[in-house]
Amino acid sequence: MATRTAAPEQTWTIAQIADEFAITHRAVRHYEDLGLISPERRGTARIYHRRDRTRLTLILRGRRLGFPLEEIRTIIDLYDAPRGKRSQLEYVLSQIGERRADLEQRRQDLDEALAELDSFEASARGDLERG
């Protein structure tokens, strides 16, 4: 009777992780220094596991949405808390309104800036044609 052995867990190097997420090695090490990811160390080599990749995905998504790293840390750490996913989701939901308001204000500011540029451009073109 043959016994089945579990397939080894897939791992990644810092170069593979950096390439996959289109970030620098320095950024990966920065997130490690902050304790947001914690790769296994084999001598001087860093070995990244699925958990590190998942955490890095959450970090980068949080950054794209404009969350500060400390809020991202709280969200990620809540995932490991006893209540797990529920407390993480409750926290995230409590932050969405604030973040949404900030993004809406930025959108309004951008729309106003673009309108001012359009007006200035039209004025400059008119002056150029007249003059």
Short mmCIF file of N, CA and C in Angstrom, two decimals:
data_model
loop_
_atom_site.label_atom_id
_atom_site.label_comp_id
_atom_site.label_asym_id
_atom_site.label_seq_id
_atom_site.Cartn_x
_atom_site.Cartn_y
_atom_site.Cartn_z
N MET A 1 0.85 -1.17 0.00
CA MET A 1 0.00 0.00 0.00
C MET A 1 0.90 1.24 0.00
N ALA A 2 0.72 2.10 -0.98
CA ALA A 2 1.54 3.30 -1.10
C ALA A 2 0.96 4.40 -0.23
N THR A 3 1.84 5.11 0.43
CA THR A 3 1.38 6.25 1.22
C THR A 3 1.61 7.51 0.42
N ARG A 4 0.68 8.41 0.57
CA ARG A 4 0.78 9.69 -0.14
C ARG A 4 1.50 10.69 0.74
N THR A 5 2.41 11.42 0.14
CA THR A 5 3.06 12.50 0.86
C THR A 5 2.52 13.81 0.32
N ALA A 6 2.37 14.75 1.21
CA ALA A 6 1.85 16.05 0.80
C ALA A 6 2.86 16.75 -0.10
N ALA A 7 2.33 17.42 -1.10
CA ALA A 7 3.20 18.19 -1.99
C ALA A 7 3.81 19.34 -1.20
N PRO A 8 5.05 19.66 -1.46
CA PRO A 8 5.66 20.77 -0.74
C PRO A 8 4.94 22.08 -1.05
N GLU A 9 4.85 22.91 -0.03
CA GLU A 9 4.19 24.21 -0.19
C GLU A 9 5.01 25.07 -1.15
N GLN A 10 4.31 25.77 -2.03
CA GLN A 10 5.01 26.65 -2.96
C GLN A 10 5.56 27.84 -2.20
N THR A 11 6.78 28.23 -2.53
CA THR A 11 7.41 29.40 -1.93
C THR A 11 7.95 30.29 -3.04
N TRP A 12 8.29 31.51 -2.67
CA TRP A 12 8.79 32.48 -3.61
C TRP A 12 10.01 33.20 -3.03
N THR A 13 10.88 33.68 -3.89
CA THR A 13 12.01 34.50 -3.48
C THR A 13 11.59 35.97 -3.47
N ILE A 14 12.42 36.82 -2.91
CA ILE A 14 12.12 38.25 -2.91
C ILE A 14 12.01 38.78 -4.34
N ALA A 15 12.87 38.27 -5.24
CA ALA A 15 12.82 38.72 -6.64
C ALA A 15 11.49 38.33 -7.28
N GLN A 16 11.03 37.12 -7.03
CA GLN A 16 9.76 36.66 -7.60
C GLN A 16 8.59 37.47 -7.06
N ILE A 17 8.61 37.73 -5.76
CA ILE A 17 7.54 38.52 -5.13
C ILE A 17 7.53 39.94 -5.69
N ALA A 18 8.71 40.55 -5.75
CA ALA A 18 8.81 41.93 -6.25
C ALA A 18 8.33 42.00 -7.70
N ASP A 19 8.74 41.06 -8.52
CA ASP A 19 8.31 41.05 -9.92
C ASP A 19 6.81 40.84 -10.05
N GLU A 20 6.29 39.89 -9.30
CA GLU A 20 4.86 39.58 -9.39
C GLU A 20 3.99 40.79 -9.02
N PHE A 21 4.41 41.53 -7.99
CA PHE A 21 3.61 42.65 -7.52
C PHE A 21 4.06 44.00 -8.09
N ALA A 22 5.07 43.95 -8.97
CA ALA A 22 5.60 45.16 -9.62
C ALA A 22 6.02 46.21 -8.59
N ILE A 23 6.76 45.76 -7.58
CA ILE A 23 7.31 46.65 -6.57
C ILE A 23 8.80 46.35 -6.44
N THR A 24 9.51 47.23 -5.78
CA THR A 24 10.95 47.05 -5.63
C THR A 24 11.27 46.11 -4.47
N HIS A 25 12.48 45.58 -4.50
CA HIS A 25 12.94 44.75 -3.38
C HIS A 25 12.93 45.59 -2.11
N ARG A 26 13.27 46.86 -2.26
CA ARG A 26 13.30 47.76 -1.11
C ARG A 26 11.91 47.88 -0.47
N ALA A 27 10.88 47.97 -1.30
CA ALA A 27 9.51 48.06 -0.78
C ALA A 27 9.14 46.79 -0.03
N VAL A 28 9.50 45.64 -0.58
CA VAL A 28 9.22 44.37 0.09
C VAL A 28 9.92 44.34 1.45
N ARG A 29 11.19 44.73 1.47
CA ARG A 29 11.94 44.74 2.75
C ARG A 29 11.35 45.75 3.73
N HIS A 30 10.85 46.88 3.21
CA HIS A 30 10.22 47.88 4.07
C HIS A 30 8.99 47.30 4.77
N TYR A 31 8.15 46.61 4.01
CA TYR A 31 6.97 45.99 4.61
C TYR A 31 7.38 44.92 5.63
N GLU A 32 8.48 44.25 5.35
CA GLU A 32 9.00 43.28 6.31
C GLU A 32 9.50 43.99 7.57
N ASP A 33 10.26 45.06 7.40
CA ASP A 33 10.77 45.82 8.55
C ASP A 33 9.64 46.34 9.44
N LEU A 34 8.52 46.68 8.82
CA LEU A 34 7.36 47.16 9.57
C LEU A 34 6.57 46.03 10.23
N GLY A 35 6.95 44.79 9.90
CA GLY A 35 6.25 43.64 10.48
C GLY A 35 4.96 43.30 9.77
N LEU A 36 4.75 43.87 8.60
CA LEU A 36 3.52 43.58 7.86
C LEU A 36 3.57 42.24 7.16
N ILE A 37 4.76 41.81 6.79
CA ILE A 37 4.99 40.46 6.27
C ILE A 37 6.18 39.88 7.01
N SER A 38 6.24 38.57 7.08
CA SER A 38 7.33 37.95 7.84
C SER A 38 7.79 36.67 7.14
N PRO A 39 8.64 36.86 6.13
CA PRO A 39 9.12 35.68 5.40
C PRO A 39 10.02 34.82 6.27
N GLU A 40 10.10 33.57 5.89
CA GLU A 40 11.03 32.64 6.55
C GLU A 40 12.44 33.05 6.12
N ARG A 41 13.38 32.87 7.03
CA ARG A 41 14.78 33.17 6.68
C ARG A 41 15.55 31.86 6.62
N ARG A 42 16.27 31.68 5.54
CA ARG A 42 17.19 30.55 5.40
C ARG A 42 18.55 31.15 5.10
N GLY A 43 19.34 31.30 6.15
CA GLY A 43 20.60 32.01 6.01
C GLY A 43 20.27 33.46 5.72
N THR A 44 20.78 33.98 4.61
CA THR A 44 20.48 35.37 4.24
C THR A 44 19.30 35.47 3.28
N ALA A 45 18.79 34.33 2.83
CA ALA A 45 17.69 34.32 1.87
C ALA A 45 16.34 34.48 2.58
N ARG A 46 15.45 35.21 1.93
CA ARG A 46 14.07 35.34 2.40
C ARG A 46 13.21 34.39 1.57
N ILE A 47 12.39 33.62 2.27
CA ILE A 47 11.49 32.68 1.61
C ILE A 47 10.06 33.11 1.93
N TYR A 48 9.31 33.43 0.91
CA TYR A 48 7.95 33.92 1.08
C TYR A 48 6.96 32.79 0.84
N HIS A 49 5.98 32.71 1.75
CA HIS A 49 4.93 31.69 1.66
C HIS A 49 3.62 32.35 1.22
N ARG A 50 2.63 31.50 0.98
CA ARG A 50 1.31 31.99 0.54
C ARG A 50 0.76 33.08 1.47
N ARG A 51 0.96 32.91 2.77
CA ARG A 51 0.47 33.91 3.73
C ARG A 51 1.10 35.28 3.46
N ASP A 52 2.40 35.31 3.15
CA ASP A 52 3.08 36.57 2.85
C ASP A 52 2.50 37.21 1.59
N ARG A 53 2.23 36.38 0.58
CA ARG A 53 1.66 36.90 -0.66
C ARG A 53 0.26 37.48 -0.41
N THR A 54 -0.53 36.79 0.39
CA THR A 54 -1.87 37.29 0.70
C THR A 54 -1.79 38.61 1.44
N ARG A 55 -0.90 38.68 2.43
CA ARG A 55 -0.73 39.92 3.19
C ARG A 55 -0.24 41.05 2.29
N LEU A 56 0.68 40.75 1.39
CA LEU A 56 1.19 41.77 0.47
C LEU A 56 0.08 42.26 -0.46
N THR A 57 -0.77 41.36 -0.90
CA THR A 57 -1.93 41.76 -1.72
C THR A 57 -2.80 42.75 -0.95
N LEU A 58 -3.07 42.45 0.32
CA LEU A 58 -3.89 43.35 1.15
C LEU A 58 -3.20 44.69 1.38
N ILE A 59 -1.89 44.65 1.61
CA ILE A 59 -1.13 45.89 1.82
C ILE A 59 -1.23 46.78 0.60
N LEU A 60 -0.98 46.22 -0.56
CA LEU A 60 -0.98 47.02 -1.79
C LEU A 60 -2.37 47.52 -2.15
N ARG A 61 -3.38 46.70 -1.89
CA ARG A 61 -4.76 47.14 -2.12
C ARG A 61 -5.09 48.30 -1.19
N GLY A 62 -4.70 48.19 0.07
CA GLY A 62 -4.93 49.27 1.02
C GLY A 62 -4.22 50.55 0.61
N ARG A 63 -2.99 50.43 0.11
CA ARG A 63 -2.23 51.60 -0.35
C ARG A 63 -2.92 52.26 -1.53
N ARG A 64 -3.40 51.44 -2.49
CA ARG A 64 -4.10 52.00 -3.65
C ARG A 64 -5.35 52.76 -3.23
N LEU A 65 -6.00 52.29 -2.18
CA LEU A 65 -7.21 52.95 -1.70
C LEU A 65 -6.89 54.13 -0.79
N GLY A 66 -5.60 54.35 -0.52
CA GLY A 66 -5.20 55.51 0.27
C GLY A 66 -5.15 55.31 1.76
N PHE A 67 -5.23 54.06 2.22
CA PHE A 67 -5.14 53.81 3.66
C PHE A 67 -3.71 53.97 4.11
N PRO A 68 -3.49 54.61 5.26
CA PRO A 68 -2.13 54.67 5.82
C PRO A 68 -1.69 53.28 6.28
N LEU A 69 -0.38 53.08 6.33
CA LEU A 69 0.15 51.76 6.69
C LEU A 69 -0.31 51.29 8.06
N GLU A 70 -0.48 52.20 9.01
CA GLU A 70 -0.93 51.77 10.34
C GLU A 70 -2.35 51.21 10.30
N GLU A 71 -3.22 51.80 9.48
CA GLU A 71 -4.57 51.24 9.34
C GLU A 71 -4.52 49.89 8.63
N ILE A 72 -3.65 49.78 7.64
CA ILE A 72 -3.49 48.51 6.93
C ILE A 72 -3.00 47.45 7.91
N ARG A 73 -2.06 47.81 8.77
CA ARG A 73 -1.56 46.87 9.78
C ARG A 73 -2.70 46.40 10.69
N THR A 74 -3.53 47.34 11.13
CA THR A 74 -4.65 46.99 12.01
C THR A 74 -5.58 46.01 11.32
N ILE A 75 -5.90 46.29 10.07
CA ILE A 75 -6.80 45.42 9.32
C ILE A 75 -6.20 44.03 9.17
N ILE A 76 -4.94 43.97 8.78
CA ILE A 76 -4.28 42.68 8.58
C ILE A 76 -4.16 41.92 9.90
N ASP A 77 -3.78 42.63 10.96
CA ASP A 77 -3.62 41.98 12.26
C ASP A 77 -4.96 41.46 12.79
N LEU A 78 -6.04 42.17 12.49
CA LEU A 78 -7.35 41.72 12.93
C LEU A 78 -7.72 40.38 12.30
N TYR A 79 -7.18 40.13 11.11
CA TYR A 79 -7.46 38.87 10.44
C TYR A 79 -6.97 37.69 11.29
N ASP A 80 -5.87 37.90 12.02
CA ASP A 80 -5.30 36.85 12.86
C ASP A 80 -5.91 36.83 14.26
N ALA A 81 -6.75 37.83 14.57
CA ALA A 81 -7.36 37.92 15.90
C ALA A 81 -8.38 36.80 16.08
N PRO A 82 -8.76 36.51 17.35
CA PRO A 82 -9.71 35.42 17.61
C PRO A 82 -11.01 35.51 16.81
N ARG A 83 -11.54 36.72 16.63
CA ARG A 83 -12.78 36.83 15.87
C ARG A 83 -12.51 36.76 14.37
N GLY A 84 -11.24 36.81 14.01
CA GLY A 84 -10.86 36.63 12.62
C GLY A 84 -11.50 37.58 11.65
N LYS A 85 -12.03 37.04 10.59
CA LYS A 85 -12.53 37.82 9.48
C LYS A 85 -13.64 38.80 9.87
N ARG A 86 -14.51 38.43 10.79
CA ARG A 86 -15.62 39.30 11.16
C ARG A 86 -15.13 40.63 11.72
N SER A 87 -14.19 40.60 12.66
CA SER A 87 -13.70 41.85 13.23
C SER A 87 -12.96 42.67 12.19
N GLN A 88 -12.27 42.01 11.28
CA GLN A 88 -11.58 42.71 10.21
C GLN A 88 -12.59 43.44 9.33
N LEU A 89 -13.65 42.76 8.97
CA LEU A 89 -14.66 43.36 8.11
C LEU A 89 -15.38 44.51 8.82
N GLU A 90 -15.67 44.35 10.11
CA GLU A 90 -16.32 45.42 10.86
C GLU A 90 -15.44 46.66 10.90
N TYR A 91 -14.14 46.46 11.10
CA TYR A 91 -13.22 47.59 11.13
C TYR A 91 -13.16 48.26 9.75
N VAL A 92 -13.03 47.46 8.71
CA VAL A 92 -12.94 48.00 7.37
C VAL A 92 -14.20 48.80 7.04
N LEU A 93 -15.34 48.26 7.37
CA LEU A 93 -16.59 48.97 7.10
C LEU A 93 -16.66 50.30 7.84
N SER A 94 -16.10 50.34 9.03
CA SER A 94 -16.11 51.59 9.79
C SER A 94 -15.22 52.65 9.15
N GLN A 95 -14.25 52.21 8.36
CA GLN A 95 -13.32 53.14 7.72
C GLN A 95 -13.76 53.57 6.32
N ILE A 96 -14.65 52.82 5.72
CA ILE A 96 -15.03 53.09 4.33
C ILE A 96 -15.68 54.46 4.15
N GLY A 97 -16.57 54.83 5.02
CA GLY A 97 -17.24 56.13 4.90
C GLY A 97 -16.26 57.27 4.90
N GLU A 98 -15.32 57.23 5.81
CA GLU A 98 -14.31 58.28 5.90
C GLU A 98 -13.45 58.32 4.64
N ARG A 99 -13.04 57.17 4.19
CA ARG A 99 -12.19 57.09 3.00
C ARG A 99 -12.96 57.55 1.77
N ARG A 100 -14.22 57.15 1.68
CA ARG A 100 -15.06 57.53 0.54
C ARG A 100 -15.21 59.06 0.48
N ALA A 101 -15.45 59.68 1.64
CA ALA A 101 -15.60 61.14 1.68
C ALA A 101 -14.32 61.83 1.22
N ASP A 102 -13.18 61.30 1.64
CA ASP A 102 -11.90 61.86 1.22
C ASP A 102 -11.72 61.75 -0.29
N LEU A 103 -12.02 60.58 -0.84
CA LEU A 103 -11.88 60.38 -2.29
C LEU A 103 -12.86 61.25 -3.07
N GLU A 104 -14.09 61.40 -2.57
CA GLU A 104 -15.06 62.26 -3.25
C GLU A 104 -14.57 63.71 -3.26
N GLN A 105 -13.98 64.16 -2.15
CA GLN A 105 -13.44 65.52 -2.09
C GLN A 105 -12.29 65.69 -3.07
N ARG A 106 -11.44 64.67 -3.16
CA ARG A 106 -10.33 64.72 -4.14
C ARG A 106 -10.87 64.79 -5.56
N ARG A 107 -11.92 64.00 -5.84
CA ARG A 107 -12.51 64.02 -7.18
C ARG A 107 -13.06 65.41 -7.49
N GLN A 108 -13.74 66.02 -6.51
CA GLN A 108 -14.29 67.36 -6.71
C GLN A 108 -13.16 68.36 -6.95
N ASP A 109 -12.08 68.25 -6.16
CA ASP A 109 -10.94 69.14 -6.34
C ASP A 109 -10.33 68.98 -7.73
N LEU A 110 -10.20 67.74 -8.20
CA LEU A 110 -9.66 67.49 -9.53
C LEU A 110 -10.57 68.05 -10.61
N ASP A 111 -11.88 67.85 -10.47
CA ASP A 111 -12.83 68.38 -11.45
C ASP A 111 -12.73 69.90 -11.52
N GLU A 112 -12.62 70.56 -10.37
CA GLU A 112 -12.49 72.02 -10.34
C GLU A 112 -11.18 72.47 -10.97
N ALA A 113 -10.10 71.76 -10.68
CA ALA A 113 -8.80 72.11 -11.25
C ALA A 113 -8.82 71.94 -12.77
N LEU A 114 -9.45 70.85 -13.24
CA LEU A 114 -9.54 70.64 -14.69
C LEU A 114 -10.39 71.73 -15.35
N ALA A 115 -11.47 72.15 -14.70
CA ALA A 115 -12.31 73.22 -15.25
C ALA A 115 -11.52 74.52 -15.32
N GLU A 116 -10.72 74.82 -14.31
CA GLU A 116 -9.89 76.02 -14.32
C GLU A 116 -8.87 75.96 -15.45
N LEU A 117 -8.27 74.78 -15.65
CA LEU A 117 -7.31 74.63 -16.75
C LEU A 117 -7.99 74.83 -18.10
N ASP A 118 -9.19 74.27 -18.26
CA ASP A 118 -9.93 74.45 -19.51
C ASP A 118 -10.20 75.92 -19.78
N SER A 119 -10.61 76.63 -18.76
CA SER A 119 -10.90 78.06 -18.89
C SER A 119 -9.64 78.84 -19.24
N PHE A 120 -8.56 78.55 -18.56
CA PHE A 120 -7.29 79.23 -18.82
C PHE A 120 -6.80 78.93 -20.23
N GLU A 121 -6.94 77.66 -20.64
CA GLU A 121 -6.51 77.27 -21.98
C GLU A 121 -7.33 78.02 -23.04
N ALA A 122 -8.65 78.09 -22.85
CA ALA A 122 -9.51 78.79 -23.82
C ALA A 122 -9.13 80.26 -23.88
N SER A 123 -8.87 80.86 -22.75
CA SER A 123 -8.48 82.27 -22.71
C SER A 123 -7.15 82.49 -23.43
N ALA A 124 -6.19 81.61 -23.16
CA ALA A 124 -4.87 81.73 -23.79
C ALA A 124 -4.97 81.55 -25.30
N ARG A 125 -5.79 80.60 -25.75
CA ARG A 125 -5.96 80.37 -27.20
C ARG A 125 -6.62 81.59 -27.85
N GLY A 126 -7.61 82.16 -27.15
CA GLY A 126 -8.28 83.37 -27.67
C GLY A 126 -7.31 84.51 -27.78
N ASP A 127 -6.47 84.71 -26.76
CA ASP A 127 -5.47 85.79 -26.81
C ASP A 127 -4.50 85.56 -27.93
N LEU A 128 -4.10 84.31 -28.15
CA LEU A 128 -3.16 83.98 -29.21
C LEU A 128 -3.75 84.26 -30.58
N GLU A 129 -5.02 83.94 -30.77
CA GLU A 129 -5.68 84.16 -32.05
C GLU A 129 -5.87 85.67 -32.33
N ARG A 130 -6.10 86.43 -31.27
CA ARG A 130 -6.31 87.87 -31.43
C ARG A 130 -4.99 88.61 -31.63
N GLY A 131 -3.95 87.98 -31.18
CA GLY A 131 -2.83 88.77 -31.15
C GLY A 131 -1.58 88.71 -31.70
#
